[in-house]
Coordinates of C-alpha atoms in Angstrom, one line a residue:
M22 CA 0.0 0.0 0.0
G23 CA 1.4 3.4 -0.9
L24 CA 0.8 7.0 0.3
S25 CA -1.9 9.1 -1.3
S26 CA 0.7 11.9 -1.8
S27 CA 4.2 12.9 -0.6
K28 CA 6.6 15.8 -0.8
T29 CA 10.4 15.7 -0.4
T30 CA 12.3 18.8 0.6
T31 CA 15.9 19.6 1.4
G32 CA 16.6 20.8 4.9
P33 CA 16.8 19.3 8.4
S34 CA 13.8 17.8 10.2
K35 CA 12.4 19.4 13.3
A36 CA 13.8 16.5 15.3
A37 CA 17.3 17.1 14.0
M38 CA 17.3 20.8 14.5
P39 CA 18.5 20.9 18.2
Y40 CA 21.4 18.6 17.4
L41 CA 22.4 20.6 14.3
Q42 CA 22.1 23.9 16.2
S43 CA 24.3 22.5 19.0
A44 CA 26.9 21.2 16.6
S45 CA 26.9 24.5 14.7
S46 CA 27.5 26.4 17.9
A47 CA 30.4 24.1 18.8
V48 CA 32.0 24.7 15.4
Q49 CA 31.5 28.4 15.6
N50 CA 32.9 28.5 19.1
A51 CA 36.0 26.5 18.0
F52 CA 36.4 28.9 15.1
A53 CA 36.1 32.0 17.3
G54 CA 38.5 30.5 19.9
N55 CA 41.1 29.8 17.2
Q56 CA 41.1 33.4 15.8
G57 CA 43.8 34.5 18.3
N58 CA 46.1 31.6 17.1
V59 CA 45.4 32.4 13.5
K60 CA 46.2 36.1 14.0
D61 CA 49.5 35.3 15.9
I62 CA 50.6 32.8 13.2
T63 CA 49.7 35.3 10.4
N64 CA 51.6 38.1 12.1
S65 CA 54.6 35.8 12.7
L66 CA 54.6 34.8 9.0
K67 CA 54.3 38.4 7.9
G68 CA 57.3 39.3 10.0
T69 CA 59.3 36.5 8.5
F70 CA 58.2 37.6 5.0
D71 CA 59.1 41.2 5.6
S72 CA 62.6 40.4 7.0
Y73 CA 63.4 37.6 4.5
S74 CA 66.0 38.8 2.0
I75 CA 66.3 37.3 -1.4
D76 CA 69.9 38.9 -1.8
N77 CA 71.9 36.6 0.5
P78 CA 75.3 38.3 1.1
T79 CA 77.2 35.0 0.6
L80 CA 75.4 34.4 -2.7
T81 CA 76.1 38.0 -3.8
G82 CA 79.9 37.6 -3.1
A83 CA 80.1 34.3 -4.8
R84 CA 78.2 35.6 -7.8
G85 CA 80.6 38.5 -8.0
Y86 CA 83.7 36.2 -8.0
V87 CA 82.2 33.9 -10.6
D88 CA 81.3 36.9 -12.8
D89 CA 85.0 38.1 -12.5
V90 CA 86.3 34.6 -13.5
L91 CA 83.9 34.4 -16.5
G92 CA 84.9 37.9 -17.6
G93 CA 88.6 36.9 -17.7
K94 CA 89.6 39.2 -14.9
Y95 CA 92.4 36.8 -13.8
L96 CA 93.8 35.9 -17.2
D97 CA 97.4 36.9 -17.7
A98 CA 97.9 40.4 -16.2
G99 CA 94.8 39.8 -14.1
N100 CA 96.7 37.5 -11.9
P101 CA 98.5 39.7 -9.3
Y102 CA 101.0 37.0 -8.4
L103 CA 102.1 36.0 -11.9
E104 CA 104.7 38.7 -12.5
G105 CA 106.3 37.9 -9.2
V106 CA 106.5 34.2 -10.0
I107 CA 108.0 35.0 -13.4
N108 CA 110.6 37.4 -12.0
T109 CA 111.7 34.8 -9.3
T110 CA 111.9 32.1 -12.0
N111 CA 113.9 34.4 -14.4
N112 CA 116.4 35.2 -11.6
S113 CA 116.8 31.5 -10.9
V114 CA 117.3 30.7 -14.7
A115 CA 119.8 33.6 -15.1
D116 CA 121.8 32.4 -12.1
R117 CA 122.1 28.9 -13.5
V118 CA 123.1 30.0 -17.0
N119 CA 125.6 32.6 -15.8
S120 CA 127.2 30.1 -13.4
L121 CA 127.6 27.6 -16.3
F122 CA 129.2 30.1 -18.6
S123 CA 131.4 31.5 -15.8
R124 CA 132.9 28.1 -15.1
N125 CA 133.8 27.9 -18.8
G126 CA 135.3 31.4 -19.0
Q127 CA 132.7 32.6 -21.4
T128 CA 131.1 35.3 -19.2
G129 CA 129.8 38.1 -21.4
S130 CA 130.1 36.1 -24.6
S131 CA 127.5 36.3 -27.3
R132 CA 126.7 32.7 -26.7
Q133 CA 126.0 33.3 -23.1
I134 CA 123.7 36.2 -24.0
G135 CA 121.8 34.1 -26.5
E136 CA 121.4 31.1 -24.3
L137 CA 120.3 33.3 -21.4
G138 CA 117.6 35.0 -23.6
T139 CA 116.3 31.6 -24.8
R140 CA 116.1 30.1 -21.3
L141 CA 114.4 33.2 -19.9
A142 CA 111.8 33.2 -22.7
E143 CA 111.1 29.5 -22.3
A144 CA 110.6 29.9 -18.6
E145 CA 108.3 32.9 -18.9
N146 CA 106.2 31.3 -21.7
N147 CA 105.8 28.1 -19.7
L148 CA 104.6 30.0 -16.6
R149 CA 102.2 32.2 -18.6
Y150 CA 100.8 29.2 -20.5
T151 CA 100.3 27.2 -17.3
D152 CA 98.6 30.2 -15.7
Y153 CA 96.4 30.7 -18.8
N154 CA 95.3 27.0 -18.9
N155 CA 94.6 27.0 -15.1
E156 CA 92.4 30.1 -15.4
R157 CA 90.6 28.7 -18.4
D158 CA 89.8 25.6 -16.4
R159 CA 88.4 27.8 -13.6
M160 CA 86.3 29.7 -16.1
A161 CA 84.8 26.4 -17.3
S162 CA 84.0 25.5 -13.7
A163 CA 82.5 28.9 -13.1
V164 CA 79.9 28.2 -15.7
S165 CA 78.4 25.3 -13.6
Q166 CA 78.9 27.4 -10.5
A167 CA 76.9 30.3 -12.0
L168 CA 74.0 27.9 -12.8
G169 CA 74.1 26.7 -9.2
L170 CA 74.1 30.3 -7.8
N171 CA 71.1 31.2 -10.1
S172 CA 69.3 28.1 -8.8
A173 CA 69.9 29.2 -5.2
T174 CA 68.7 32.7 -5.9
N175 CA 65.5 31.2 -7.5
E176 CA 65.0 29.1 -4.5
N177 CA 65.1 32.2 -2.3
V178 CA 62.5 33.9 -4.5
Q179 CA 60.3 30.8 -4.3
T180 CA 60.7 30.6 -0.5
K181 CA 59.6 34.3 -0.1
A182 CA 56.7 33.8 -2.6
G183 CA 55.6 30.7 -0.6
L184 CA 55.7 32.7 2.7
G185 CA 53.6 35.5 1.1
A186 CA 51.0 33.0 -0.2
T187 CA 50.8 31.3 3.1
T188 CA 50.5 34.6 5.0
A189 CA 47.8 35.9 2.7
G190 CA 45.8 32.6 2.6
L191 CA 45.8 31.5 6.2
P192 CA 42.8 33.6 7.3
M193 CA 40.8 32.6 4.2
Q194 CA 41.7 28.9 4.8
D195 CA 40.4 29.2 8.3
A196 CA 37.1 30.8 7.1
L197 CA 36.7 28.2 4.5
A198 CA 37.1 25.4 7.0
L199 CA 34.3 27.0 9.1
A200 CA 32.1 27.2 6.0
Q201 CA 32.8 23.6 5.0
A202 CA 32.1 22.4 8.6
L203 CA 28.8 24.2 8.7
G204 CA 27.9 23.1 5.2
G205 CA 28.5 19.5 6.2
L206 CA 26.1 19.9 9.1
W207 CA 23.3 21.7 7.3
G208 CA 23.7 20.9 3.6
N209 CA 23.2 17.2 3.4
S210 CA 19.8 16.5 5.0
T211 CA 16.6 15.5 3.2
T212 CA 13.1 15.5 4.7
T213 CA 10.2 13.5 3.2
K214 CA 6.9 15.1 4.2
T215 CA 3.7 13.1 3.7
S216 CA 0.1 14.3 3.4
G217 CA -2.6 13.5 5.8
G218 CA -3.6 10.5 3.6
L219 CA -1.1 8.2 5.5
G220 CA -3.6 7.7 8.3
Q221 CA -6.5 7.1 6.0
A222 CA -4.5 4.6 3.9
L223 CA -3.6 2.4 6.8
L224 CA -7.0 2.9 8.4
Q225 CA -8.7 1.5 5.3
A226 CA -6.3 -1.4 5.2
A227 CA -6.9 -2.2 8.9
G228 CA -10.6 -2.3 8.4
A229 CA -13.5 -0.7 10.3
A230 CA -13.0 -3.1 13.2
A231 CA -9.6 -1.7 13.9
G232 CA -10.8 1.9 13.9
A233 CA -7.9 4.5 13.4
Y234 CA -5.4 2.2 15.1
A235 CA -2.8 -0.1 13.4
A236 CA -0.2 -2.4 14.9
S237 CA 3.2 -0.6 14.8
D238 CA 5.3 -2.6 17.0
P239 CA 8.6 -3.3 15.2
A240 CA 8.4 -6.9 16.4
L241 CA 5.3 -7.5 14.2
K242 CA 7.1 -6.3 11.0
H243 CA 9.6 -7.6 8.5
N244 CA 11.1 -6.8 5.1
I245 CA 11.4 -3.2 6.5
E246 CA 12.8 -0.4 4.2
W247 CA 13.4 3.1 5.4
V248 CA 12.1 5.6 2.8
G249 CA 12.2 9.1 4.4
V250 CA 11.5 11.3 7.4
R251 CA 8.2 13.0 8.2
H252 CA 7.9 16.7 9.0
D253 CA 7.7 15.8 12.7
G254 CA 10.9 13.8 12.7
L255 CA 9.3 10.3 12.5
G256 CA 11.0 7.8 10.2
L257 CA 8.8 6.6 7.4
Y258 CA 9.1 2.9 6.4
V259 CA 7.5 0.3 4.0
F260 CA 7.1 -3.2 5.4
D261 CA 5.2 -6.4 5.6
Y262 CA 3.5 -7.8 8.7
I263 CA 4.5 -11.2 10.0
D264 CA 1.9 -13.8 10.6
P265 CA -0.3 -12.6 13.5
P266 CA 0.8 -14.1 16.8
S267 CA -2.8 -13.9 18.2
D268 CA -6.4 -13.2 17.0
E269 CA -6.5 -10.1 19.1
I270 CA -3.7 -8.3 17.4
A271 CA -4.6 -9.8 13.9
A272 CA -7.4 -7.3 13.6
F273 CA -4.8 -4.5 13.5
M274 CA -2.5 -6.2 11.0
P275 CA -3.9 -5.8 7.5
S276 CA -2.4 -7.9 4.7
G277 CA -0.1 -6.6 1.9
R278 CA 2.8 -4.1 1.7
H279 CA 2.4 -1.1 3.9
A280 CA 3.9 2.3 4.6
G281 CA 4.0 3.6 8.2
V282 CA 5.9 4.5 11.3
M283 CA 7.5 2.5 14.2
A284 CA 5.8 2.6 17.6
D285 CA 9.1 3.0 19.5
E286 CA 9.9 6.2 17.6
V287 CA 6.3 7.4 18.1
A288 CA 6.7 6.9 21.8
I289 CA 9.7 9.3 21.8
L290 CA 8.6 12.0 19.3
R291 CA 4.8 11.8 19.2
P292 CA 3.5 10.0 22.3
D293 CA 0.1 11.6 21.7
A294 CA -0.3 9.3 18.7
L295 CA 0.2 6.1 20.6
G296 CA -2.8 3.7 20.6
P297 CA -3.6 0.9 23.1
V298 CA -1.3 -2.1 23.8
I299 CA -3.1 -5.1 22.3
D300 CA -1.9 -8.5 23.6
G301 CA 1.4 -7.0 24.5
Y302 CA 2.0 -5.1 21.2
Q303 CA 1.9 -1.4 20.8
T304 CA -0.5 0.3 18.3
V305 CA -0.4 3.8 16.8
N306 CA -3.4 6.1 16.2
Y307 CA -2.7 7.1 12.5
G308 CA -5.8 9.3 12.7
V309 CA -3.8 12.0 14.5
L310 CA -0.6 11.8 12.4

């Protein structure tokens, strides 16, 4: 047996309202109580953001050195120690050559002068060539070092950007959490309201002898399916009656599939709708529902 009419609306039932209001108050109180923490954290993050410097002095100094190397500042004359090394080496070469020719009695000879010039030129060329090669190697290394320094600078930029985003977004995240919590409480309820034809439908099935009463004790029902919630908070079910346990209660148990309420819920939410207890089983007066 079905209902003569029904209406489904979104929104909490009257029975659920006190619990939803209590839960909403708890959520809002938690939100309000946390505002001081959110403010302190936001101010702390803002202070860190304001004081955070992208230009790290160590990175700046390293970048300056790498730029000098890449620019060839230390090639040849750029090496402040090279000339001193060349002079020291030349003096050592000159001493060795002069000593050799002195022992042979050829001091001041054209051969001595020629040999001295050749040896000094070779020594200086070797030193300058070695210095040049070493500096070119450092320049090659500086290329990868420059890439690493740029990466470190980018990381500093990203760190500061992340601090800014977190600082700006924290209050909004807290507000959204409140909205989601309240939405979860209030936004997912459905109430099924039925017309006054429910009482008439079951009354007709129960027959004239039963009057406006029908057996609603859960112990007398099986194949029970929940289908909605009435406007007064009572659950609405469809079900079949079991075989009547006695002739007395049988008059209140019409055959076929039925829609109705449960006596135990009626006792809590609508005690005014309870009928008499028949042979130990509770009935409900559908005429007042």
